[in-house]
Amino acid sequence: MAVLDAEYLGMGTEVQKFEAALEAFFGRPVICTVNGTAGLQLALQACGVGYGDEVLVPSLTYLASYQAISATGARPVSCDVDSHTLCLDPVDAEKRITPKTKAIMPVYYASAPGLITQCYELAARHNLRIVEDAAHALGSYVGDKMVGTFGDVSCFSFDGIKNITAGEGGCVVSDNPETLQLIRDARMLGIHKDTEARYRGERSWEFDVSNQGWRYHMSNIMAAIGLAQLDRFDEFSSRRKSLGARYNAHFAKSNVVQPLVADFSGVVPHIYVVRIVGLLDRDGLRARMLENGIETGVHYLPNHNLSFYSGEGTEELAVTDREFPLMLTLPLHPDLTDVDVDKVVSVLLANIDAFCSAQN
Ligand SMILES: Cc1ncc(COP(=O)(O)O)c(C=O)c1O
């Protein structure tokens, strides 16, 4: 309400405050953006990715990862995922490196670390930049390090259903001063140091621009929502973890339903994904769940099958193609009760046989 009363709705002091709060959270510089996709695009551009370049990315990700890459003029090179974590497989990715490869975009699928350490080793061997798609991973850990506190560039999303929301929104975290300055300028139409001027309460009508920029900044209204949400992060994250652990405890005895993430102590789940061994008719199972008042999801349609991104090399994503039809996302959000989780599990287990192969 204070932002609305002040009537300064665009990017100003509230965004500055939200960035400062996020900087305290990560211990590193943070730049807020209008959404996570914009953050990924700006980060790639600031890493020098552009026309004719290639970026290695797992096919099993939200379309936004791909669109952010192609928006720079670069080509997303579809890579396979590791069969345990369903995150980017660095061995497969290495085979797809060419002289045009500029960067790798590992995705923290379902908020888990995957093989991120091996991705950094791969990048170091080939002198590539890493733009982490950490849209799911706010508050998750890789070993004893929180995502965003290490590495090259990490991009988060604050859309309406993420670990925190700013209505929409996103942020980029890095400690590379040159990359940060390019992102700061590019989110404000490429105007040199416009962020700094706004935060001093100044705006000059004389300026220079030396790179392509975009209107990708965050508004004060969004930042106010983000600040209020960040204050509640501990509450949200412990609830999400405990719901994930409750699902896992139920499925511990099942031979058919396999949770993707085994341990939620260092993972703040944005989505809860299971693999269903022998699943033959996912649509049928989803319809049956819906008849029982339970909405499920599918994350994500592999991008290498989309007309815009299919092509050479994409026929070889064996793990992605094998695993995708078995994957199902069960309900997960902080307002879900333990009783809700118990109901989802009992409806799923009671109905699953009808949609799986007989040998289950
Ligand atoms: C894996 C992944 N990458 C990128 C994004 C893009 O974030 P946004 O919706 O904030 O643009 C999302 C979320 O929507 C996502 O799930």
Short mmCIF file of C-alpha atoms and ligand atoms in Angstrom, two decimals:
data_model
loop_
_atom_site.label_atom_id
_atom_site.label_comp_id
_atom_site.label_asym_id
_atom_site.label_seq_id
_atom_site.Cartn_x
_atom_site.Cartn_y
_atom_site.Cartn_z
CA MET A 1 0.00 0.00 0.00
CA ALA A 2 2.90 2.36 0.73
CA VAL A 3 4.14 1.91 -2.84
CA LEU A 4 0.70 2.62 -4.26
CA ASP A 5 0.29 5.66 -1.98
CA ALA A 6 3.69 7.02 -3.01
CA GLU A 7 2.61 6.61 -6.65
CA TYR A 8 6.14 5.72 -7.81
CA LEU A 9 5.23 2.41 -9.37
CA GLY A 10 8.19 1.73 -11.68
CA MET A 11 11.73 0.79 -10.70
CA GLY A 12 12.90 2.80 -7.70
CA THR A 13 13.69 2.52 -4.01
CA GLU A 14 11.51 -0.55 -3.38
CA VAL A 15 13.43 -2.53 -6.00
CA GLN A 16 16.66 -1.26 -4.43
CA LYS A 17 15.44 -2.54 -1.03
CA PHE A 18 14.44 -5.92 -2.45
CA GLU A 19 17.85 -6.23 -4.12
CA ALA A 20 19.55 -5.35 -0.82
CA ALA A 21 17.49 -7.98 1.02
CA LEU A 22 18.35 -10.58 -1.60
CA GLU A 23 22.02 -9.58 -1.41
CA ALA A 24 21.91 -10.26 2.32
CA PHE A 25 20.24 -13.63 1.57
CA PHE A 26 22.86 -14.71 -0.99
CA GLY A 27 25.87 -12.73 0.22
CA ARG A 28 26.43 -11.64 -3.41
CA PRO A 29 25.28 -8.87 -5.76
CA VAL A 30 21.73 -9.32 -7.11
CA ILE A 31 19.85 -7.72 -10.02
CA CYS A 32 16.06 -8.02 -10.14
CA THR A 33 14.29 -8.52 -13.45
CA VAL A 34 10.73 -8.51 -14.73
CA ASN A 35 10.72 -12.33 -14.77
CA GLY A 36 13.09 -15.27 -14.66
CA THR A 37 13.15 -15.71 -18.43
CA ALA A 38 14.35 -12.13 -18.88
CA GLY A 39 17.07 -12.75 -16.28
CA LEU A 40 18.31 -15.80 -18.21
CA GLN A 41 18.38 -13.87 -21.49
CA LEU A 42 20.22 -10.89 -19.97
CA ALA A 43 22.71 -13.20 -18.25
CA LEU A 44 23.46 -15.04 -21.49
CA GLN A 45 23.94 -11.79 -23.38
CA ALA A 46 26.21 -10.45 -20.66
CA CYS A 47 28.29 -13.63 -21.01
CA GLY A 48 28.78 -12.77 -24.67
CA VAL A 49 26.24 -15.24 -26.08
CA GLY A 50 24.68 -14.04 -29.34
CA TYR A 51 24.01 -14.80 -32.99
CA GLY A 52 25.63 -17.99 -34.26
CA ASP A 53 26.59 -19.26 -30.80
CA GLU A 54 25.43 -22.47 -29.17
CA VAL A 55 24.32 -23.09 -25.60
CA LEU A 56 24.11 -26.58 -24.08
CA VAL A 57 20.84 -27.10 -22.22
CA PRO A 58 18.87 -30.14 -21.05
CA SER A 59 15.81 -30.80 -23.19
CA LEU A 60 13.87 -31.63 -20.03
CA THR A 61 13.26 -28.08 -18.85
CA TYR A 62 10.62 -25.40 -19.08
CA LEU A 63 10.34 -23.78 -22.50
CA ALA A 64 11.59 -20.53 -20.90
CA SER A 65 15.17 -21.84 -20.74
CA TYR A 66 15.10 -22.43 -24.50
CA GLN A 67 13.33 -19.19 -25.38
CA ALA A 68 15.87 -17.21 -23.34
CA ILE A 69 18.67 -18.78 -25.39
CA SER A 70 17.06 -18.32 -28.79
CA ALA A 71 16.11 -14.73 -27.87
CA THR A 72 19.84 -13.92 -27.88
CA GLY A 73 20.14 -15.30 -31.43
CA ALA A 74 22.01 -18.36 -30.18
CA ARG A 75 20.92 -21.98 -30.72
CA PRO A 76 19.90 -24.13 -27.77
CA VAL A 77 21.66 -27.48 -28.17
CA SER A 78 19.43 -30.14 -26.65
CA CYS A 79 21.27 -32.43 -24.24
CA ASP A 80 20.19 -35.56 -22.43
CA VAL A 81 19.66 -35.84 -18.69
CA ASP A 82 21.24 -38.11 -16.12
CA SER A 83 18.81 -40.94 -15.35
CA HIS A 84 18.95 -40.56 -11.55
CA THR A 85 18.50 -36.81 -11.16
CA LEU A 86 16.91 -35.89 -14.53
CA CYS A 87 19.33 -32.94 -14.62
CA LEU A 88 21.82 -32.16 -17.40
CA ASP A 89 24.15 -35.08 -18.12
CA PRO A 90 27.63 -33.54 -18.51
CA VAL A 91 28.95 -36.62 -20.35
CA ASP A 92 26.26 -36.25 -23.01
CA ALA A 93 26.72 -32.47 -23.08
CA GLU A 94 30.48 -32.79 -23.67
CA LYS A 95 29.85 -34.82 -26.84
CA ARG A 96 27.81 -31.92 -28.23
CA ILE A 97 30.47 -29.22 -27.79
CA THR A 98 31.53 -27.53 -31.04
CA PRO A 99 33.66 -24.45 -31.78
CA LYS A 100 30.39 -22.44 -31.56
CA THR A 101 29.59 -23.52 -27.99
CA LYS A 102 29.74 -20.50 -25.67
CA ALA A 103 27.89 -21.51 -22.53
CA ILE A 104 26.13 -24.24 -20.57
CA MET A 105 22.73 -23.77 -18.95
CA PRO A 106 22.28 -26.44 -16.28
CA VAL A 107 18.79 -26.51 -14.76
CA TYR A 108 18.11 -27.28 -11.11
CA TYR A 109 15.24 -29.53 -12.10
CA ALA A 110 12.75 -29.96 -9.23
CA SER A 111 15.11 -27.77 -7.12
CA ALA A 112 17.82 -30.45 -6.78
CA PRO A 113 21.55 -30.00 -7.46
CA GLY A 114 21.82 -32.73 -10.12
CA LEU A 115 25.39 -32.94 -11.41
CA ILE A 116 26.14 -29.24 -11.14
CA THR A 117 29.69 -29.79 -9.83
CA GLN A 118 30.53 -31.91 -12.88
CA CYS A 119 28.95 -29.23 -15.11
CA TYR A 120 31.39 -26.67 -13.67
CA GLU A 121 34.29 -29.08 -14.30
CA LEU A 122 33.12 -29.47 -17.90
CA ALA A 123 32.88 -25.69 -18.33
CA ALA A 124 36.38 -25.23 -16.91
CA ARG A 125 37.84 -27.84 -19.29
CA HIS A 126 36.33 -26.11 -22.33
CA ASN A 127 36.49 -22.50 -21.19
CA LEU A 128 32.71 -22.05 -21.24
CA ARG A 129 30.47 -19.77 -19.19
CA ILE A 130 27.70 -21.19 -17.01
CA VAL A 131 24.31 -19.55 -16.70
CA GLU A 132 22.44 -21.60 -14.10
CA ASP A 133 18.69 -21.86 -14.54
CA ALA A 134 17.90 -21.84 -10.82
CA ALA A 135 14.23 -20.91 -11.30
CA HIS A 136 13.17 -23.80 -9.04
CA ALA A 137 16.03 -23.67 -6.58
CA LEU A 138 15.64 -20.71 -4.24
CA GLY A 139 17.02 -21.88 -0.87
CA SER A 140 18.33 -25.26 -2.10
CA TYR A 141 21.86 -26.43 -1.36
CA VAL A 142 24.64 -28.12 -3.27
CA GLY A 143 26.57 -29.80 -0.45
CA ASP A 144 27.08 -27.04 2.10
CA LYS A 145 26.63 -24.16 -0.39
CA MET A 146 23.31 -22.52 -1.14
CA VAL A 147 22.47 -22.16 -4.85
CA GLY A 148 23.38 -18.63 -5.91
CA THR A 149 26.24 -18.29 -3.43
CA PHE A 150 28.83 -19.89 -5.72
CA GLY A 151 29.44 -20.33 -9.42
CA ASP A 152 29.27 -18.10 -12.46
CA VAL A 153 25.74 -16.66 -12.93
CA SER A 154 22.53 -17.98 -11.28
CA CYS A 155 19.03 -16.94 -12.38
CA PHE A 156 15.93 -17.30 -10.19
CA SER A 157 12.21 -16.88 -10.86
CA PHE A 158 9.62 -15.24 -8.61
CA ASP A 159 6.57 -16.14 -10.67
CA GLY A 160 3.26 -16.82 -8.95
CA ILE A 161 4.00 -20.41 -7.90
CA LYS A 162 7.72 -20.37 -7.14
CA ASN A 163 9.38 -20.73 -3.70
CA ILE A 164 8.71 -17.02 -3.25
CA THR A 165 6.79 -14.78 -5.61
CA ALA A 166 6.87 -11.10 -6.53
CA GLY A 167 3.66 -11.49 -8.56
CA GLU A 168 6.01 -12.21 -11.45
CA GLY A 169 9.70 -11.39 -11.37
CA GLY A 170 13.15 -12.86 -11.18
CA CYS A 171 16.74 -12.11 -10.25
CA VAL A 172 20.28 -12.73 -11.40
CA VAL A 173 23.06 -13.42 -8.89
CA SER A 174 26.77 -13.27 -9.70
CA ASP A 175 30.00 -11.81 -8.42
CA ASN A 176 31.45 -11.00 -11.84
CA PRO A 177 31.48 -7.16 -11.93
CA GLU A 178 31.65 -6.91 -15.72
CA THR A 179 28.74 -9.33 -16.22
CA LEU A 180 26.70 -7.55 -13.56
CA GLN A 181 27.17 -4.12 -15.13
CA LEU A 182 26.14 -5.41 -18.56
CA ILE A 183 22.98 -6.95 -17.05
CA ARG A 184 22.16 -3.83 -15.02
CA ASP A 185 22.35 -1.64 -18.12
CA ALA A 186 20.66 -4.09 -20.48
CA ARG A 187 17.57 -4.42 -18.26
CA MET A 188 17.02 -0.64 -18.63
CA LEU A 189 17.16 -0.41 -22.44
CA GLY A 190 20.96 -0.51 -22.37
CA ILE A 191 21.21 2.98 -20.88
CA HIS A 192 24.60 3.37 -19.21
CA LYS A 193 24.29 3.33 -15.41
CA ASP A 194 20.57 4.16 -15.41
CA THR A 195 20.03 1.84 -12.42
CA GLU A 196 22.59 3.76 -10.39
CA ALA A 197 21.01 7.11 -11.34
CA ARG A 198 17.49 5.94 -10.42
CA TYR A 199 18.69 4.66 -7.06
CA ARG A 200 20.15 8.14 -6.41
CA GLY A 201 16.73 9.57 -7.31
CA GLU A 202 18.10 11.10 -10.51
CA ARG A 203 17.19 10.57 -14.13
CA SER A 204 19.10 12.21 -16.86
CA TRP A 205 17.70 12.76 -20.33
CA GLU A 206 21.22 12.72 -21.69
CA PHE A 207 22.73 9.29 -21.88
CA ASP A 208 24.58 6.83 -24.03
CA VAL A 209 23.84 3.28 -25.08
CA SER A 210 26.42 0.85 -26.42
CA ASN A 211 24.58 -2.48 -26.35
CA GLN A 212 21.15 -3.87 -27.22
CA GLY A 213 18.92 -3.43 -24.17
CA TRP A 214 15.41 -4.36 -23.08
CA ARG A 215 12.63 -3.15 -20.77
CA TYR A 216 13.27 -6.00 -18.35
CA HIS A 217 13.41 -4.19 -15.00
CA MET A 218 11.26 -4.98 -11.97
CA SER A 219 8.61 -2.57 -10.69
CA ASN A 220 8.29 -1.19 -7.15
CA ILE A 221 4.93 -2.97 -6.83
CA MET A 222 6.52 -6.34 -7.58
CA ALA A 223 9.44 -5.64 -5.25
CA ALA A 224 7.09 -4.82 -2.37
CA ILE A 225 5.43 -8.21 -2.81
CA GLY A 226 8.83 -9.89 -3.09
CA LEU A 227 10.07 -8.26 0.14
CA ALA A 228 7.00 -9.45 2.07
CA GLN A 229 7.45 -12.94 0.65
CA LEU A 230 11.17 -13.09 1.42
CA ASP A 231 10.35 -12.34 5.07
CA ARG A 232 8.27 -15.53 5.06
CA PHE A 233 10.84 -17.66 3.25
CA ASP A 234 11.70 -19.84 6.28
CA GLU A 235 8.03 -20.62 6.83
CA PHE A 236 7.47 -21.48 3.14
CA SER A 237 10.65 -23.51 2.76
CA SER A 238 10.15 -25.63 5.85
CA ARG A 239 6.58 -26.36 4.78
CA ARG A 240 7.66 -27.34 1.26
CA LYS A 241 10.42 -29.60 2.62
CA SER A 242 8.11 -31.26 5.10
CA LEU A 243 5.47 -31.95 2.43
CA GLY A 244 8.17 -33.48 0.20
CA ALA A 245 9.39 -35.66 3.07
CA ARG A 246 5.83 -36.76 3.86
CA TYR A 247 5.25 -37.88 0.27
CA ASN A 248 8.59 -39.73 0.31
CA ALA A 249 7.75 -41.54 3.55
CA HIS A 250 4.50 -42.79 2.00
CA PHE A 251 6.25 -44.01 -1.15
CA ALA A 252 9.14 -45.68 0.68
CA LYS A 253 7.30 -49.02 0.57
CA SER A 254 6.12 -48.73 -3.05
CA ASN A 255 7.94 -50.56 -5.85
CA VAL A 256 6.02 -48.59 -8.43
CA VAL A 257 6.18 -44.94 -7.34
CA GLN A 258 9.74 -43.62 -7.12
CA PRO A 259 10.28 -40.10 -5.73
CA LEU A 260 12.76 -38.12 -7.82
CA VAL A 261 14.38 -36.43 -4.82
CA ALA A 262 15.27 -38.82 -2.01
CA ASP A 263 16.19 -36.30 0.67
CA PHE A 264 14.73 -32.84 1.23
CA SER A 265 17.16 -31.69 3.92
CA GLY A 266 19.02 -29.49 1.40
CA VAL A 267 16.29 -29.14 -1.23
CA VAL A 268 13.38 -26.69 -1.11
CA PRO A 269 11.04 -28.34 -3.61
CA HIS A 270 9.20 -26.12 -6.07
CA ILE A 271 7.57 -29.21 -7.64
CA TYR A 272 7.25 -32.78 -6.38
CA VAL A 273 8.00 -35.26 -9.17
CA VAL A 274 7.70 -39.03 -9.13
CA ARG A 275 8.61 -41.69 -11.65
CA ILE A 276 6.01 -44.41 -12.05
CA VAL A 277 7.58 -47.70 -13.09
CA GLY A 278 5.68 -49.31 -15.97
CA LEU A 279 3.31 -46.36 -16.45
CA LEU A 280 1.54 -46.82 -19.79
CA ASP A 281 -1.27 -44.27 -19.72
CA ARG A 282 -0.33 -41.08 -17.91
CA ASP A 283 -3.24 -39.12 -19.36
CA GLY A 284 -5.66 -41.77 -18.08
CA LEU A 285 -4.11 -41.70 -14.63
CA ARG A 286 -4.23 -37.90 -14.54
CA ALA A 287 -7.89 -37.93 -15.57
CA ARG A 288 -8.66 -40.44 -12.79
CA MET A 289 -6.86 -38.26 -10.25
CA LEU A 290 -8.82 -35.24 -11.44
CA GLU A 291 -12.11 -37.13 -11.02
CA ASN A 292 -11.04 -37.45 -7.39
CA GLY A 293 -10.38 -33.71 -7.12
CA ILE A 294 -6.60 -33.95 -7.52
CA GLU A 295 -4.83 -31.94 -10.18
CA THR A 296 -1.47 -33.31 -11.31
CA GLY A 297 1.14 -31.89 -13.67
CA VAL A 298 3.75 -32.86 -16.25
CA HIS A 299 7.12 -31.11 -16.06
CA TYR A 300 8.14 -30.73 -18.81
CA LEU A 301 7.38 -31.56 -22.41
CA PRO A 302 10.92 -32.12 -23.75
CA ASN A 303 11.88 -29.15 -25.89
CA HIS A 304 13.72 -31.16 -28.55
CA ASN A 305 10.34 -32.41 -29.80
CA LEU A 306 9.01 -28.89 -30.43
CA SER A 307 9.01 -27.79 -34.07
CA PHE A 308 11.05 -24.67 -33.34
CA TYR A 309 13.83 -26.58 -31.54
CA SER A 310 13.91 -30.02 -33.18
CA GLY A 311 16.69 -30.88 -35.59
CA GLU A 312 20.05 -32.51 -35.91
CA GLY A 313 21.22 -34.50 -32.87
CA THR A 314 17.89 -34.40 -31.08
CA GLU A 315 17.06 -37.99 -31.98
CA GLU A 316 19.67 -39.21 -29.49
CA LEU A 317 18.15 -38.15 -26.18
CA ALA A 318 17.56 -41.71 -24.99
CA VAL A 319 17.15 -41.03 -21.26
CA THR A 320 14.82 -38.06 -21.75
CA ASP A 321 12.64 -39.99 -24.19
CA ARG A 322 12.56 -43.05 -21.92
CA GLU A 323 11.86 -41.23 -18.65
CA PHE A 324 9.45 -38.49 -19.73
CA PRO A 325 6.37 -40.73 -20.18
CA LEU A 326 6.88 -42.11 -16.63
CA MET A 327 7.02 -38.78 -14.86
CA LEU A 328 4.19 -37.21 -12.91
CA THR A 329 4.08 -34.10 -10.73
CA LEU A 330 1.92 -34.31 -7.60
CA PRO A 331 0.41 -31.27 -5.83
CA LEU A 332 2.83 -29.23 -3.74
CA HIS A 333 2.37 -25.75 -2.30
CA PRO A 334 2.65 -24.33 1.22
CA ASP A 335 -1.11 -24.32 1.84
CA LEU A 336 -1.38 -28.07 1.28
CA THR A 337 -2.11 -29.93 4.54
CA ASP A 338 -0.68 -33.26 5.65
CA VAL A 339 -4.16 -34.70 5.22
CA ASP A 340 -4.18 -33.48 1.61
CA VAL A 341 -0.88 -35.27 0.94
CA ASP A 342 -2.22 -38.46 2.51
CA LYS A 343 -5.29 -38.27 0.26
CA VAL A 344 -3.22 -37.70 -2.90
CA VAL A 345 -1.09 -40.74 -2.04
CA SER A 346 -4.01 -43.02 -1.24
CA VAL A 347 -5.91 -42.07 -4.42
CA LEU A 348 -2.76 -42.55 -6.51
CA LEU A 349 -1.89 -45.94 -5.04
CA ALA A 350 -5.48 -47.17 -5.24
CA ASN A 351 -5.75 -46.35 -8.95
CA ILE A 352 -2.29 -46.82 -10.33
CA ASP A 353 -2.45 -50.48 -11.40
CA ALA A 354 -5.09 -49.75 -14.03
CA PHE A 355 -2.65 -47.46 -15.86
CA CYS A 356 0.57 -49.48 -15.58
CA SER A 357 1.88 -52.59 -17.31
CA ALA A 358 0.81 -55.94 -15.91
CA GLN A 359 4.24 -56.96 -14.54
CA ASN A 360 4.00 -54.24 -11.86
C1 LIG B 1 13.03 -24.21 -15.24
C2 LIG B 1 12.49 -22.82 -15.43
N1 LIG B 1 13.24 -21.92 -16.09
C3 LIG B 1 12.82 -20.66 -16.28
C4 LIG B 1 11.60 -20.23 -15.80
C5 LIG B 1 11.18 -18.84 -16.15
O1 LIG B 1 10.84 -18.07 -15.09
P1 LIG B 1 9.69 -16.94 -15.27
O2 LIG B 1 8.38 -17.64 -15.33
O3 LIG B 1 9.86 -16.11 -14.02
O4 LIG B 1 10.00 -16.18 -16.50
C6 LIG B 1 10.80 -21.13 -15.09
C7 LIG B 1 9.50 -20.74 -14.49
O5 LIG B 1 8.53 -20.41 -15.01
C8 LIG B 1 11.23 -22.46 -14.92
O6 LIG B 1 10.47 -23.37 -14.29
#
